[in-house]
XYZ file of C-alpha atoms in Angstrom:
557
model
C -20.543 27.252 7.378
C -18.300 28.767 4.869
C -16.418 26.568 2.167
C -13.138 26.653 4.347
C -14.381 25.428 7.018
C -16.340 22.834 4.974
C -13.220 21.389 3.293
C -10.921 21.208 6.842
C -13.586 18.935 7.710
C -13.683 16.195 4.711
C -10.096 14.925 6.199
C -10.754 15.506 9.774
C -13.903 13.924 10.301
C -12.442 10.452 8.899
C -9.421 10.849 10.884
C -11.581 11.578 13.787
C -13.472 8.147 12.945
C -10.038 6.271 12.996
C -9.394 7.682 16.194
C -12.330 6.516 17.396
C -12.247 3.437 16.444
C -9.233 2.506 17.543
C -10.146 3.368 20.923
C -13.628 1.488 21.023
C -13.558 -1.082 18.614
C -12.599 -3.660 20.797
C -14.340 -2.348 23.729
C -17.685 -1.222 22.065
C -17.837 -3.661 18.973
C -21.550 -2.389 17.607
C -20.057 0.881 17.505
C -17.355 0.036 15.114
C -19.376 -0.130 11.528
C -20.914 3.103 12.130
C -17.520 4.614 13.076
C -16.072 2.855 9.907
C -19.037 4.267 7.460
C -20.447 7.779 8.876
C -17.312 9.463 8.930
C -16.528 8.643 5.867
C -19.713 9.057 4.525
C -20.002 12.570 5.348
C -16.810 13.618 4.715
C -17.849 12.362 1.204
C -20.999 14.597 1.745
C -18.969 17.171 2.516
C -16.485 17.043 -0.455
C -19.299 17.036 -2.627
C -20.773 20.560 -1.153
C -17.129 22.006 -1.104
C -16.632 21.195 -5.257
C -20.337 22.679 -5.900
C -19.548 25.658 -4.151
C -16.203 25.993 -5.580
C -17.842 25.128 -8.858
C -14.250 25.281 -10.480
C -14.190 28.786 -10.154
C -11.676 30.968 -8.349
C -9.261 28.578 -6.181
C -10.079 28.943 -2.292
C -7.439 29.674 -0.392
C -6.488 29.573 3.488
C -3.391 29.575 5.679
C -2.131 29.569 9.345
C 1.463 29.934 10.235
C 2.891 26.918 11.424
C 6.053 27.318 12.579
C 8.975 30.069 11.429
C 11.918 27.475 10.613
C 14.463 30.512 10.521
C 14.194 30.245 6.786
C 11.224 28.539 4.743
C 8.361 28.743 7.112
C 5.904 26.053 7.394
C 2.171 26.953 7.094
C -0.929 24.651 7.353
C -2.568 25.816 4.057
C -5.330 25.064 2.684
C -6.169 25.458 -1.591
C -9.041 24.210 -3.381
C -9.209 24.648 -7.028
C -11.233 22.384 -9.696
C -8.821 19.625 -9.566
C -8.540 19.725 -5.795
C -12.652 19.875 -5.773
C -13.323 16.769 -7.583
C -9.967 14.674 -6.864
C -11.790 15.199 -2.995
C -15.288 14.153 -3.943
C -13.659 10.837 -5.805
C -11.627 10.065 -2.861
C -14.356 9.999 -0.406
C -17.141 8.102 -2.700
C -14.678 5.323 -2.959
C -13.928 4.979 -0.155
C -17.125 5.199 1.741
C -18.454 2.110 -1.499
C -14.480 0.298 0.367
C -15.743 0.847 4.050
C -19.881 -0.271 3.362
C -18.567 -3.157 1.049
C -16.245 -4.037 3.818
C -19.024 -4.570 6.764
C -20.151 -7.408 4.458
C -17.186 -8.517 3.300
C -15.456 -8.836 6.751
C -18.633 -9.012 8.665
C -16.536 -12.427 10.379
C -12.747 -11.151 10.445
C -11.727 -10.760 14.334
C -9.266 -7.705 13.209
C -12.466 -6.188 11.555
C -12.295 -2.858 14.209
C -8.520 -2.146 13.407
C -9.101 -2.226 9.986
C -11.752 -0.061 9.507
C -9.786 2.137 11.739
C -7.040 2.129 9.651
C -9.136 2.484 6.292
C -10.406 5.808 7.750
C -7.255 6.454 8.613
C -5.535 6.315 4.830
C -8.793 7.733 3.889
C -7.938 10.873 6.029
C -4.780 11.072 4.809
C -4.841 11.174 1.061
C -7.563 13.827 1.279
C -4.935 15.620 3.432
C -2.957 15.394 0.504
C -5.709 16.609 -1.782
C -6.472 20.100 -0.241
C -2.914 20.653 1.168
C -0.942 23.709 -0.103
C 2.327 23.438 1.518
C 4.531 20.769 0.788
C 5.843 19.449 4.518
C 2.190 19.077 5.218
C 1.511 16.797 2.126
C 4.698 15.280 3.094
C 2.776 13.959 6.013
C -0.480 12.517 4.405
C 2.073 11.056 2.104
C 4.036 9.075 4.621
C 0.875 8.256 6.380
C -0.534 6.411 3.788
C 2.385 4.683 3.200
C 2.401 2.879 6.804
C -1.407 2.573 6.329
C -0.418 0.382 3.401
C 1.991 -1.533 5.266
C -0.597 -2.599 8.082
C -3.675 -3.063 5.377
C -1.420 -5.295 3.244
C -0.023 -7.210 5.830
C -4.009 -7.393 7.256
C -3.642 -11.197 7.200
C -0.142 -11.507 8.448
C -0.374 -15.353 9.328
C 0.180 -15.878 6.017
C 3.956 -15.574 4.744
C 2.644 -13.716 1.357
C 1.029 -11.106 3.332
C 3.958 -10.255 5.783
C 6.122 -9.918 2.181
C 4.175 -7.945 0.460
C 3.157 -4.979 3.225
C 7.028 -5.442 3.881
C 7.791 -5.230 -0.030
C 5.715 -2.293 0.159
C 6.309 -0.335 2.382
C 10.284 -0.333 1.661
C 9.827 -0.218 -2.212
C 7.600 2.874 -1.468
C 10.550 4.369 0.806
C 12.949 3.771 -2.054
C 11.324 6.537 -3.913
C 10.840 8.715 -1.031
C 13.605 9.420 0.477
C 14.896 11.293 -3.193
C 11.651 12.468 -2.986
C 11.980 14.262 0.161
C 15.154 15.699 -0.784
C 13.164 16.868 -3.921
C 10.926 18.805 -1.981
C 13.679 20.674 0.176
C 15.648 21.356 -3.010
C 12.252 22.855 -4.641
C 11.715 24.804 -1.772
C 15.049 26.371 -1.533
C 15.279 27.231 -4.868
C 11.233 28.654 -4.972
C 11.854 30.100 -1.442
C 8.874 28.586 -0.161
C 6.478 25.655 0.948
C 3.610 26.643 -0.805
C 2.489 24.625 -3.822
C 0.160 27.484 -5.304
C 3.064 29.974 -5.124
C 5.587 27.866 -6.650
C 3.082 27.147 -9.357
C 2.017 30.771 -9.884
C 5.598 31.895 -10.173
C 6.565 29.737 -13.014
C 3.790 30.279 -14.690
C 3.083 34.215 -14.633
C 5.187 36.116 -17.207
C 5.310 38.849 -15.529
C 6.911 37.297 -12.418
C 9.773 36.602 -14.633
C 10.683 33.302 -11.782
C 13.070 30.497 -13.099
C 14.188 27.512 -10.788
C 17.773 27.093 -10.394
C 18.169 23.486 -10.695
C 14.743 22.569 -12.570
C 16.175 19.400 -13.950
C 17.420 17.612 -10.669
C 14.563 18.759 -8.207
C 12.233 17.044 -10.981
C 14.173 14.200 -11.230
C 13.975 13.527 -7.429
C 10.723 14.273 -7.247
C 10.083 11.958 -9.896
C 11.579 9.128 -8.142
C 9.059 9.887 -5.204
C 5.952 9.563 -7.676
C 7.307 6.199 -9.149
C 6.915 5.138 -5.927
C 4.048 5.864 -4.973
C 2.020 5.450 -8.284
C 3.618 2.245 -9.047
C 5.685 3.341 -11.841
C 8.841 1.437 -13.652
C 11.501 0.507 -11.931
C 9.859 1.096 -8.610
C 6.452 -0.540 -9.381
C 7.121 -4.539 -8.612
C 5.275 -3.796 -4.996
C 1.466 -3.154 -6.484
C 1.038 -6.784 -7.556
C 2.156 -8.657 -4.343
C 0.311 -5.996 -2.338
C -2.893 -8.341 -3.481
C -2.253 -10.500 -0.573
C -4.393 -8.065 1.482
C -8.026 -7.979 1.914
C -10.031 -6.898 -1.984
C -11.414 -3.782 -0.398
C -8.059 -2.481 0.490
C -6.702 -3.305 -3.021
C -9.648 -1.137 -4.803
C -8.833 1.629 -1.823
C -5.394 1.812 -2.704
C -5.761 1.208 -6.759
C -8.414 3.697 -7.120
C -8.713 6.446 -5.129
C -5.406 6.828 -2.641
C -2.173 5.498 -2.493
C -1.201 5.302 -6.340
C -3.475 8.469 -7.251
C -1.189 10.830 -4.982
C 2.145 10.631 -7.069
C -0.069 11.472 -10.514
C -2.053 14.136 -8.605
C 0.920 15.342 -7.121
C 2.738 16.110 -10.635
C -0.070 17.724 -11.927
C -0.080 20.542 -8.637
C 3.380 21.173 -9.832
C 3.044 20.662 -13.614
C 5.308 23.415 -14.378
C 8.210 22.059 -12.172
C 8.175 19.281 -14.504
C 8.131 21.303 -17.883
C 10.660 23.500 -16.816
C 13.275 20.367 -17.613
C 13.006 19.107 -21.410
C 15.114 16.071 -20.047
C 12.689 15.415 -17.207
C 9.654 14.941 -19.277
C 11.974 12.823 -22.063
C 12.662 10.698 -18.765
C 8.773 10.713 -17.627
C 7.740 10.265 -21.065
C 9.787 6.960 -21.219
C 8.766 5.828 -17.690
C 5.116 5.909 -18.885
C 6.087 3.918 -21.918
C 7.545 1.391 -20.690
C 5.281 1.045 -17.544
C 2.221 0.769 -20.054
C 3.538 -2.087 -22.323
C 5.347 -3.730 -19.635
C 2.270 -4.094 -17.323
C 0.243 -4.741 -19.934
C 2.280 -7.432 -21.325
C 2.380 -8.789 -17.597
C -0.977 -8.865 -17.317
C -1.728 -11.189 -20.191
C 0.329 -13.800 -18.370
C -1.233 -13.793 -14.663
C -4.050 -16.294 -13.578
C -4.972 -14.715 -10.703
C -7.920 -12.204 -11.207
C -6.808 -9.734 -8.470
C -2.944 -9.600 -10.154
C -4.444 -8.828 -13.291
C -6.537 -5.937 -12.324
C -2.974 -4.929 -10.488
C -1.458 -5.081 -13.814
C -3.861 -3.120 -15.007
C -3.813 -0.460 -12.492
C 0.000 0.024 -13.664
C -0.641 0.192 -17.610
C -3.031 3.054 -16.669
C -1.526 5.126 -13.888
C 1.158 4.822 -17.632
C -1.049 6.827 -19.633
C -1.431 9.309 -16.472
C 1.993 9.957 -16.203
C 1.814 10.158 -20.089
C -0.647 12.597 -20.422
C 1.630 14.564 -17.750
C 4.617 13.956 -20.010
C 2.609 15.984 -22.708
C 1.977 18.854 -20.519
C -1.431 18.446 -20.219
C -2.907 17.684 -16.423
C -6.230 17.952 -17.492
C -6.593 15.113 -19.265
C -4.065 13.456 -16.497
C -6.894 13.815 -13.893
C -9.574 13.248 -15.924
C -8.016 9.840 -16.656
C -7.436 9.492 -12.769
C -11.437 10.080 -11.567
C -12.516 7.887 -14.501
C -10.347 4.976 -13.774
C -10.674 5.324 -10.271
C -14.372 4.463 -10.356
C -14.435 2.042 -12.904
C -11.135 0.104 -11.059
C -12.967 0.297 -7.947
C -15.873 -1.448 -9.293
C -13.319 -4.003 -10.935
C -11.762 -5.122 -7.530
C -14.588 -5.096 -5.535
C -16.667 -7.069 -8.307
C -13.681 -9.441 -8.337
C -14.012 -9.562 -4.679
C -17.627 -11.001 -4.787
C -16.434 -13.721 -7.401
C -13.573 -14.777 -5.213
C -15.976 -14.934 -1.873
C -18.455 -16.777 -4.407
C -16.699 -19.046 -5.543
C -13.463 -19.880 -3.376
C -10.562 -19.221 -5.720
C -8.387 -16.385 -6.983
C -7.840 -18.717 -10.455
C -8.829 -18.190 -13.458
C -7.844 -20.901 -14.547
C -10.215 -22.510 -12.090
C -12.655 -20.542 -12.732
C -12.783 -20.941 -16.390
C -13.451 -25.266 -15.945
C -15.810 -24.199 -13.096
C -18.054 -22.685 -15.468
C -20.722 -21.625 -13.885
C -19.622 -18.211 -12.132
C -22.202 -16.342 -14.202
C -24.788 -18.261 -12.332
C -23.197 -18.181 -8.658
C -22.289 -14.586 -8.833
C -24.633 -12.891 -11.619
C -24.300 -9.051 -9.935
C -20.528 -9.243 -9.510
C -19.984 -11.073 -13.063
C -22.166 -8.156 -14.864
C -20.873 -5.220 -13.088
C -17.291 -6.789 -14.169
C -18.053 -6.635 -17.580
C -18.921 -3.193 -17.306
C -15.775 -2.382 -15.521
C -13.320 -4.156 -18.379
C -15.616 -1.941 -20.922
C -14.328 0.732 -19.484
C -10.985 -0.413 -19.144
C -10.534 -1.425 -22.538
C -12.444 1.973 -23.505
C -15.400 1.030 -25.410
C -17.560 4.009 -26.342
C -19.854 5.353 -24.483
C -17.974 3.887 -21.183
C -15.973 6.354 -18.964
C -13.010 4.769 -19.865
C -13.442 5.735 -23.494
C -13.321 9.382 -23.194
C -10.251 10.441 -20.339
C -7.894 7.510 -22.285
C -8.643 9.558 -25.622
C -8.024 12.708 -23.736
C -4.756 11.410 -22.937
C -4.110 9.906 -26.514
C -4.972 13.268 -28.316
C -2.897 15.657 -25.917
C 0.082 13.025 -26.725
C -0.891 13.273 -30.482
C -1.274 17.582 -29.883
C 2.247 17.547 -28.482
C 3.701 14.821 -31.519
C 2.794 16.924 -33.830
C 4.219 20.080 -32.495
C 1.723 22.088 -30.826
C 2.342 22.095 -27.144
C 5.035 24.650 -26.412
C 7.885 23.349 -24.503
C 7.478 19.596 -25.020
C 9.726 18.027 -27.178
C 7.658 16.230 -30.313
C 9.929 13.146 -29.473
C 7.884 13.226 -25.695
C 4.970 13.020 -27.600
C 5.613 10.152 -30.263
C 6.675 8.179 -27.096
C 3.658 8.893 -25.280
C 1.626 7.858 -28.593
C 2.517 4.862 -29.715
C 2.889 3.247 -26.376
C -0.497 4.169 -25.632
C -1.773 2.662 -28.656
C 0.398 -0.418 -28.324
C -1.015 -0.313 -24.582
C -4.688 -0.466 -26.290
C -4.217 -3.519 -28.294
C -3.043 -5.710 -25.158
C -5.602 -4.124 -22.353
C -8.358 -5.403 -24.622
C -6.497 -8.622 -24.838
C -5.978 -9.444 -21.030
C -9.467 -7.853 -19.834
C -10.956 -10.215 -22.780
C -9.061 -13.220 -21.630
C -10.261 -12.274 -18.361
C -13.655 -12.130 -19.140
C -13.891 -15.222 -21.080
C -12.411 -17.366 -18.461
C -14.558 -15.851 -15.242
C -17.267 -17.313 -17.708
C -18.452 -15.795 -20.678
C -22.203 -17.032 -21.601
C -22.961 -19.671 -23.955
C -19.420 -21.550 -23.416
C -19.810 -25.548 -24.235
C -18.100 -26.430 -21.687
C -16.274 -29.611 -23.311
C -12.860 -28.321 -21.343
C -14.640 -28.160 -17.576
C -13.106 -30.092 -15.009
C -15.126 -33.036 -13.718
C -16.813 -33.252 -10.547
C -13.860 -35.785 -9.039
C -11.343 -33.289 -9.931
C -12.862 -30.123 -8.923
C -11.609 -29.370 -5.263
C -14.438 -29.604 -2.872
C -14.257 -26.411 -1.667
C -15.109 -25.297 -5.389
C -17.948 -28.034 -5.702
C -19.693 -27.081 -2.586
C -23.062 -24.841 -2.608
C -22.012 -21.185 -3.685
C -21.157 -18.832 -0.759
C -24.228 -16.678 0.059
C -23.387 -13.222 -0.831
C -24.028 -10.015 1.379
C -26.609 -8.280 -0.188
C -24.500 -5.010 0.524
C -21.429 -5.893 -1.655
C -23.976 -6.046 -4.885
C -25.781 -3.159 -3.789
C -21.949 -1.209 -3.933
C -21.076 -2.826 -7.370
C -23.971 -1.415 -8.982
C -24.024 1.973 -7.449
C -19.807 1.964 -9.067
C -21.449 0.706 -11.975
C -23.277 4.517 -12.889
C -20.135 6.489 -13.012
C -17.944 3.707 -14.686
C -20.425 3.684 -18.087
C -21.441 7.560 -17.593
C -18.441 9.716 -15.753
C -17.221 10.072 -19.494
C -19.979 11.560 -20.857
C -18.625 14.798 -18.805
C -15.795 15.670 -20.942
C -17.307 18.553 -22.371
C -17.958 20.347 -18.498
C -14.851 19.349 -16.863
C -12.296 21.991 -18.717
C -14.501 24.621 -16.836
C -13.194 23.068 -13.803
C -9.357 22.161 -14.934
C -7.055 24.385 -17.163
C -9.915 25.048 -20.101
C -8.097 22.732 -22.357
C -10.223 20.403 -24.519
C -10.724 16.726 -23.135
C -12.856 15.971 -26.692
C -12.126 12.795 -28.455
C -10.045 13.466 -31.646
C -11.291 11.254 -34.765
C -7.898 9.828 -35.311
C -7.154 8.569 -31.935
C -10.640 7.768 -31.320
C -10.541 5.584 -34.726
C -7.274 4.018 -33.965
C -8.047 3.063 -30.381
C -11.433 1.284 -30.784
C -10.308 -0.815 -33.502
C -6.913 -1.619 -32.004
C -9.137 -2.770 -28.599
C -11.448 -4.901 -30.818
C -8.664 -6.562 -32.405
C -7.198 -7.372 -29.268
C -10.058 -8.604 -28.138
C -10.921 -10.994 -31.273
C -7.454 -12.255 -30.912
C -7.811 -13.242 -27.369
C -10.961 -14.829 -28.099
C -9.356 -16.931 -30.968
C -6.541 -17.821 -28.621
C -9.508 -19.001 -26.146
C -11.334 -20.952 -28.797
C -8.192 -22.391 -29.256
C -6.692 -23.629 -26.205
C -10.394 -24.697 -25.129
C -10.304 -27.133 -27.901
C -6.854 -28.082 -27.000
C -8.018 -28.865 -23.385
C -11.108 -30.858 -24.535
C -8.880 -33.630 -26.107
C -7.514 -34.872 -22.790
C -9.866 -35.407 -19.845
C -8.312 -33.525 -17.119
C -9.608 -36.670 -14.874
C -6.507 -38.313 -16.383
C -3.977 -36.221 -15.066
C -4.764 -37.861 -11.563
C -1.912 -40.103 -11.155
C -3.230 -41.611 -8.462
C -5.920 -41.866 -5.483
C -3.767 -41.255 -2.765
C -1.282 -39.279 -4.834
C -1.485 -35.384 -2.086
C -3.045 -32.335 -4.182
């Protein structure tokens, strides 16, 4: 089977899945896990045998005339290069670790068959977006995902949060792409065609001597598209509410599809973007204040899935930063390490909140005792916010200082058409960024349980809600089995810095001394300051018997 014919597969045989299972899920319900998980499995399989082969080598190239529009014709084309290769492979381990977490996870849910379905089906669809070379048919993995998210969000739709939030969604998401759209004709009628490698090879070959007409406005509107999608200021208030759905569609969309397709979609067409000096001034902005925005949100959230939401924001930031900078390399790297170690974030989360009935932290924290109810979920977590805060040697660690040192390359005036301005932006937000991500993932920590607390500040049995009180929820032995199989490439996918520039643009993805110095200790003293603000409120708390709140017996919760 030759590599072509490999990589139409890996988003065909998903979609064929979903197709399946929307047909016999209802009718043939023991078919419906293995038409959630094989598909997808193999298509992951599959991914993985297409990036050996392509081995970051020569791109891999195939297209079939569509349809002649009379002007720009449409062509379904095909192009695997290095990013392409391992974007693929990250896409379908994800969410094959979403679909067997799920059979566990929704083993009782009525609407289990449809959702699967539809997981396959957004599956199918961002890998759609990852191999496509012509823009109309991205266009249409891109819209499909976004009314995937609308019915996955809205999974529980008896609830009035849930019917808000896939609503908030879906039309937030629209917002951004109808510009978008507009984008895309405009690029094609100034490029004179479709094709994404084309367009890309023109402006950057000297020799083709190939300048857009209108480089400023076509990356402007495609810009808008992207903040959209990848959750980016103004347009990013729709990623927290979208927690109201299920966990495993949160760590689907946060990690490996929905938000990863407007960053992996500016670094296809990189040089659209740094064609406009006032484009990356407004991207490089964007990323700022997304970073210390989210992050700043974040620190203020008690629920443990809005956090992680928060989170997902702040570092989709330093994407777009590192695009900002003109460097995609690190952009992606930063995109496959966060995508594995925010997978294993939400779906460890997940286990907590099945174990022990609550999204709180605050709950959670006079609980006590969710180190003991949940011990696989509450370790793999604190591997997870390692990464996140990027503690060496975890994978978080090395793509954040890829991202930091291309920002310092460019502030100091090395990267050729990126204003130093772009870069000082990019910079110091980032490092700002570092001081706070320590701080909320270190609050977070501390209040899921951290070992050894007193416990002078727990609530009391009496005030405890029984459904918090009661004998811990028995956990599916798949859902630990996923967290620690996430768990290997969150502490080690880092460690491949020094192979993946083969497979991307040959740029360096090494951690500079400086940033690499600056980071670490800005992250510990984050964290030691969240952990004196702990301390402190604990003791606070332990004055006052939270018994005595309780105004009276009959008093309603």
């Amino acid at each position: 089977m030759t590599i072509t014919t490999t990589a139409v597969l890996v988003p065909l045989l998903p979609f064929l899945g979903a197709l399946a299972g929307l047909l016999l899920g209802r009718r043939a319900p023991g078919f419906t896990r293995p038409l959630a998980v094989l598909p997808t499995a193999t298509a992951a399989a599959l991914a993985v045998v297409v990036a050996v082969r392509q081995g970051g080598g020569t791109p891999v190239d195939s297209a079939t005339r569509l349809t002649d529009t009379g002007s720009v014709p449409i062509d379904l084309a095909l192009h695997v290069d290095g990013f392409a290769a391992l974007v693929a492979v990250l896409v379908g381990v994800v969410a094959t670790a979403v679909q067997i977490y799920s059979t566990g996870y929704l083993r009782e849910d009525p609407r289990y068959p449809s959702y699967a379905a539809i997981v396959s089906l957004f599956t199918s669809a961002m890998l759609l977006v990852v191999y496509s070379d012509d823009l109309i048919v991205l266009l249409v993995g891109w819209e499909v995902m976004g009314i995937c998210s609308y019915f996955l969000v809205g999974h529980y739709w008896e609830t009035a949060a849930a019917r808000s939030a896939s609503l908030k969604a879906f039309l937030v998401t629209k917002l951004g792409d109808v510009p978008f759209l507009i984008g895309v004709f405009a690029l094609a009628a100034d490029a004179g065609t479709f094709r994404i490698s084309t367009i890309y090879t023109r402006l950057t070959s000297s020799a083709a001597h190939f300048q857009l007409d209108h480089p400023t406005l076509i990356a402007l509107l495609l810009l808008a598209g992207v903040a959209g999608k990848s959750a980016q200021f103004p347009l990013h208030t729709w990623l927290p509410d979208a927690m109201a759905g299920p966990t495993p569609v949160s760590a689907l969309i946060h990690a490996a599809t929905m938000v990863a397709a407007g960053v992996y979609f500016v670094a296809r067409l990189l040089p659209v973007f740094t064609a406009s000096a006032a484009a990356l001034v407004v991207m490089a902005v964007m990323a700022a204040i997304t970073m210390i925005g989210s992050a700043l949100a974040a620190l203020a959230q008690d629920d443990i899935k809005r956090v992680l939401a928060y989170s997902t924001i702040g570092q989709l930031g330093y994407m777009t930063g590192a695009l900002a900078v003109g460097d995609r390399g690190a952009a992606v790297f930063h995109l496959i390490s966060h995508g594995a170690f925010k997978a294993l974030l939400f779906l460890a989360a997940g286990v907590i909140i099945h174990a022990v009935g609550t999204n709180s932290l605050a709950a959670m924290g006079r609980m006590g005792d969710v180190a003991k109810r949940a011990p696989d979920a509450y370790w793999t977590l604190t591997i997870g916010l390692l990464a996140l805060v990027a503690i060496p040697p975890f994978s978080g660690f090395f793509s954040k200082e890829a991202v930091l040192g291309a920002a310092e390359h460019a502030a100091l005036g090395h990267e050729s058409g990126v204003p130093a301005g772009v870069g000082w932006t990019v910079l110091v937000a980032g490092l700002a960024t570092a001081v706070l991500t320590a701080g909320y993932a270190a609050r977070l920590w501390l209040l899921v349980g951290a070992p050894g607390r007193t416990g002078r500040a727990r609530m009391s049995a009496d005030a405890v809600p029984a459904a918090q009180t009661a004998h811990p929820a028995r956990i599916p032995t798949v859902m630990n089995v996923v967290l620690w199989v996430l768990a290997v490439p969150a502490l080690a996918a880092g460690l491949l810095f020094g192979e993946l520039p083969d497979w991307f643009d040959g740029r360096s993805l090494g951690p500079t001394l400086t940033t690499s110095l600056l980071t670490t200790g800005l992250a510990l003293a984050g964290a030691l300051a969240a952990y004196a603000a702990w301390r402190h409120t604990a003791a606070l708390a332990a004055r006052t018997p939270l018994d005595a709140l309780v105004a009276h017996p009959g008093t309603a919760p």
